[in-house]
Amino acid sequence: MGLKETMEHYLYSGEKKHVAAGIAIIGVVFAVPWYFMTRGSKHQSHQDYMDKADKARRERLSSGHTSMK
C-alpha cells in the first residue's frame, strides 16, 4: 500500500479511532495559533474596552477644539 492509499483509507474509513485522530489533528491545528495569539494579551472586560474608547474619544475631541481656536 502506498501513502496515497493509506491516507484515503484513514480519511474515508469512518473508524472511530480514525475519526478521533482527525478531530485531534484539527484541534491542534487551530489551538496552536490561538495559543500564540492570546498568550501575551490581558483579557479585558467589555466595560474596560468602553472606558478606554471613551477616554480616547474625549482626548481626540478636546484636542480638536483647541487647534481650531
Tab-separated table of N, CA and C in Angstrom:
chain	number	residue	atom	x	y	z
A	1	MET	N	0.836	-1.187	0.000
A	1	MET	CA	0.000	0.000	0.000
A	1	MET	C	0.875	1.244	0.000
A	2	GLY	N	0.548	2.151	-0.897
A	2	GLY	CA	1.296	3.391	-0.943
A	2	GLY	C	0.738	4.409	0.035
A	3	LEU	N	1.394	5.530	0.085
A	3	LEU	CA	0.984	6.592	1.003
A	3	LEU	C	-0.410	7.113	0.661
A	4	LYS	N	-0.681	7.262	-0.641
A	4	LYS	CA	-1.987	7.776	-1.062
A	4	LYS	C	-3.113	6.835	-0.633
A	5	GLU	N	-2.929	5.550	-0.849
A	5	GLU	CA	-3.958	4.590	-0.471
A	5	GLU	C	-4.149	4.558	1.044
A	6	THR	N	-3.058	4.657	1.782
A	6	THR	CA	-3.136	4.658	3.242
A	6	THR	C	-3.909	5.870	3.736
A	7	MET	N	-3.605	7.048	3.181
A	7	MET	CA	-4.296	8.273	3.594
A	7	MET	C	-5.783	8.200	3.247
A	8	GLU	N	-6.106	7.691	2.069
A	8	GLU	CA	-7.514	7.556	1.689
A	8	GLU	C	-8.240	6.585	2.617
A	9	HIS	N	-7.554	5.533	3.027
A	9	HIS	CA	-8.160	4.580	3.962
A	9	HIS	C	-8.490	5.269	5.278
A	10	TYR	N	-7.537	6.050	5.809
A	10	TYR	CA	-7.776	6.752	7.074
A	10	TYR	C	-8.873	7.802	6.930
A	11	LEU	N	-8.885	8.516	5.811
A	11	LEU	CA	-9.859	9.597	5.622
A	11	LEU	C	-11.283	9.084	5.454
A	12	TYR	N	-11.445	8.008	4.724
A	12	TYR	CA	-12.788	7.568	4.344
A	12	TYR	C	-13.283	6.330	5.082
A	13	SER	N	-12.492	5.787	6.016
A	13	SER	CA	-12.903	4.545	6.673
A	13	SER	C	-14.047	4.771	7.654
A	14	GLY	N	-14.043	5.883	8.364
A	14	GLY	CA	-15.081	6.148	9.348
A	14	GLY	C	-14.897	5.390	10.649
A	15	GLU	N	-13.757	4.733	10.819
A	15	GLU	CA	-13.499	4.040	12.080
A	15	GLU	C	-13.359	5.069	13.196
A	16	LYS	N	-13.814	4.682	14.385
A	16	LYS	CA	-13.824	5.632	15.499
A	16	LYS	C	-12.433	6.170	15.806
A	17	LYS	N	-11.428	5.312	15.761
A	17	LYS	CA	-10.084	5.787	16.101
A	17	LYS	C	-9.564	6.755	15.039
A	18	HIS	N	-9.945	6.550	13.778
A	18	HIS	CA	-9.510	7.470	12.728
A	18	HIS	C	-10.233	8.808	12.847
A	19	VAL	N	-11.513	8.756	13.191
A	19	VAL	CA	-12.280	9.991	13.383
A	19	VAL	C	-11.710	10.767	14.569
A	20	ALA	N	-11.425	10.078	15.661
A	20	ALA	CA	-10.870	10.734	16.847
A	20	ALA	C	-9.507	11.349	16.536
A	21	ALA	N	-8.691	10.634	15.778
A	21	ALA	CA	-7.380	11.173	15.407
A	21	ALA	C	-7.536	12.406	14.527
A	22	GLY	N	-8.489	12.380	13.611
A	22	GLY	CA	-8.730	13.541	12.752
A	22	GLY	C	-9.188	14.751	13.539
A	23	ILE	N	-10.087	14.533	14.499
A	23	ILE	CA	-10.549	15.635	15.347
A	23	ILE	C	-9.387	16.195	16.163
A	24	ALA	N	-8.539	15.322	16.681
A	24	ALA	CA	-7.388	15.772	17.465
A	24	ALA	C	-6.429	16.591	16.609
A	25	ILE	N	-6.185	16.150	15.387
A	25	ILE	CA	-5.275	16.883	14.493
A	25	ILE	C	-5.846	18.258	14.170
A	26	ILE	N	-7.135	18.317	13.851
A	26	ILE	CA	-7.766	19.606	13.545
A	26	ILE	C	-7.740	20.509	14.778
A	27	GLY	N	-7.974	19.938	15.946
A	27	GLY	CA	-7.916	20.719	17.182
A	27	GLY	C	-6.551	21.327	17.410
A	28	VAL	N	-5.501	20.552	17.174
A	28	VAL	CA	-4.137	21.064	17.342
A	28	VAL	C	-3.840	22.151	16.322
A	29	VAL	N	-4.289	21.955	15.081
A	29	VAL	CA	-4.032	22.948	14.029
A	29	VAL	C	-4.634	24.298	14.406
A	30	PHE	N	-5.814	24.306	15.020
A	30	PHE	CA	-6.441	25.570	15.406
A	30	PHE	C	-5.978	26.061	16.770
A	31	ALA	N	-5.615	25.163	17.676
A	31	ALA	CA	-5.252	25.562	19.037
A	31	ALA	C	-3.881	26.220	19.107
A	32	VAL	N	-2.934	25.760	18.322
A	32	VAL	CA	-1.575	26.307	18.399
A	32	VAL	C	-1.546	27.787	18.014
A	33	PRO	N	-2.097	28.208	16.871
A	33	PRO	CA	-2.086	29.646	16.563
A	33	PRO	C	-2.887	30.465	17.573
A	34	TRP	N	-4.013	29.925	18.039
A	34	TRP	CA	-4.822	30.634	19.029
A	34	TRP	C	-4.021	30.858	20.304
A	35	TYR	N	-3.278	29.853	20.740
A	35	TYR	CA	-2.458	29.973	21.943
A	35	TYR	C	-1.417	31.071	21.775
A	36	PHE	N	-0.731	31.084	20.644
A	36	PHE	CA	0.310	32.085	20.442
A	36	PHE	C	-0.264	33.489	20.290
A	37	MET	N	-1.472	33.622	19.751
A	37	MET	CA	-2.076	34.954	19.608
A	37	MET	C	-2.560	35.500	20.945
A	38	THR	N	-2.976	34.636	21.866
A	38	THR	CA	-3.588	35.121	23.103
A	38	THR	C	-2.678	35.048	24.312
A	39	ARG	N	-1.494	34.481	24.206
A	39	ARG	CA	-0.701	34.278	25.418
A	39	ARG	C	-0.164	35.576	25.996
A	40	GLY	N	0.061	36.605	25.185
A	40	GLY	CA	0.611	37.839	25.714
A	40	GLY	C	-0.432	38.874	26.046
A	41	SER	N	-1.660	38.662	25.668
A	41	SER	CA	-2.672	39.701	25.851
A	41	SER	C	-3.421	39.499	27.159
A	42	LYS	N	-3.732	40.624	27.787
A	42	LYS	CA	-4.537	40.579	29.006
A	42	LYS	C	-6.003	40.637	28.586
A	43	HIS	N	-6.788	39.710	29.069
A	43	HIS	CA	-8.197	39.699	28.695
A	43	HIS	C	-8.912	40.837	29.404
A	44	GLN	N	-9.601	41.661	28.634
A	44	GLN	CA	-10.304	42.807	29.183
A	44	GLN	C	-11.804	42.570	29.136
A	45	SER	N	-12.483	43.194	30.075
A	45	SER	CA	-13.939	43.123	30.040
A	45	SER	C	-14.449	44.132	29.018
A	46	HIS	N	-15.698	44.001	28.670
A	46	HIS	CA	-16.301	44.937	27.718
A	46	HIS	C	-16.306	46.348	28.302
A	47	GLN	N	-16.523	46.454	29.602
A	47	GLN	CA	-16.556	47.773	30.241
A	47	GLN	C	-15.181	48.436	30.177
A	48	ASP	N	-14.113	47.672	30.385
A	48	ASP	CA	-12.759	48.228	30.266
A	48	ASP	C	-12.531	48.770	28.864
A	49	TYR	N	-12.967	48.023	27.875
A	49	TYR	CA	-12.808	48.454	26.487
A	49	TYR	C	-13.580	49.745	26.235
A	50	MET	N	-14.819	49.814	26.729
A	50	MET	CA	-15.637	51.010	26.523
A	50	MET	C	-15.041	52.219	27.240
A	51	ASP	N	-14.513	52.025	28.441
A	51	ASP	CA	-13.876	53.133	29.167
A	51	ASP	C	-12.673	53.663	28.398
A	52	LYS	N	-11.867	52.759	27.862
A	52	LYS	CA	-10.699	53.166	27.070
A	52	LYS	C	-11.130	53.935	25.826
A	53	ALA	N	-12.154	53.448	25.157
A	53	ALA	CA	-12.638	54.099	23.940
A	53	ALA	C	-13.204	55.479	24.253
A	54	ASP	N	-13.948	55.610	25.350
A	54	ASP	CA	-14.497	56.917	25.739
A	54	ASP	C	-13.383	57.902	26.066
A	55	LYS	N	-12.360	57.447	26.774
A	55	LYS	CA	-11.233	58.321	27.120
A	55	LYS	C	-10.528	58.800	25.858
A	56	ALA	N	-10.275	57.892	24.932
A	56	ALA	CA	-9.606	58.264	23.682
A	56	ALA	C	-10.470	59.228	22.879
A	57	ARG	N	-11.771	59.002	22.869
A	57	ARG	CA	-12.682	59.891	22.140
A	57	ARG	C	-12.681	61.291	22.751
A	58	ARG	N	-12.727	61.373	24.100
A	58	ARG	CA	-12.704	62.681	24.767
A	58	ARG	C	-11.407	63.426	24.473
A	59	GLU	N	-10.276	62.704	24.516
A	59	GLU	CA	-8.985	63.341	24.227
A	59	GLU	C	-8.939	63.841	22.793
A	60	ARG	N	-9.445	63.054	21.884
A	60	ARG	CA	-9.426	63.447	20.476
A	60	ARG	C	-10.309	64.672	20.248
A	61	LEU	N	-11.489	64.684	20.853
A	61	LEU	CA	-12.405	65.808	20.675
A	61	LEU	C	-11.878	67.069	21.351
A	62	SER	N	-11.285	66.927	22.535
A	62	SER	CA	-10.781	68.115	23.227
A	62	SER	C	-9.574	68.696	22.502
A	63	SER	N	-8.732	67.864	21.931
A	63	SER	CA	-7.578	68.384	21.190
A	63	SER	C	-8.031	69.018	19.879
A	64	GLY	N	-9.130	68.579	19.331
A	64	GLY	CA	-9.664	69.171	18.103
A	64	GLY	C	-10.184	70.572	18.333
A	65	HIS	N	-10.782	70.837	19.493
A	65	HIS	CA	-11.322	72.165	19.792
A	65	HIS	C	-10.204	73.173	20.016
A	66	THR	N	-9.111	72.768	20.654
A	66	THR	CA	-8.029	73.718	20.928
A	66	THR	C	-7.297	74.096	19.650
A	67	SER	N	-7.212	73.197	18.696
A	67	SER	CA	-6.491	73.517	17.458
A	67	SER	C	-7.299	74.437	16.555
A	68	MET	N	-8.615	74.517	16.762
A	68	MET	CA	-9.451	75.369	15.918
A	68	MET	C	-9.463	76.816	16.398
A	69	LYS	N	-8.989	77.090	17.624
A	69	LYS	CA	-9.017	78.453	18.165
A	69	LYS	C	-7.947	79.321	17.566
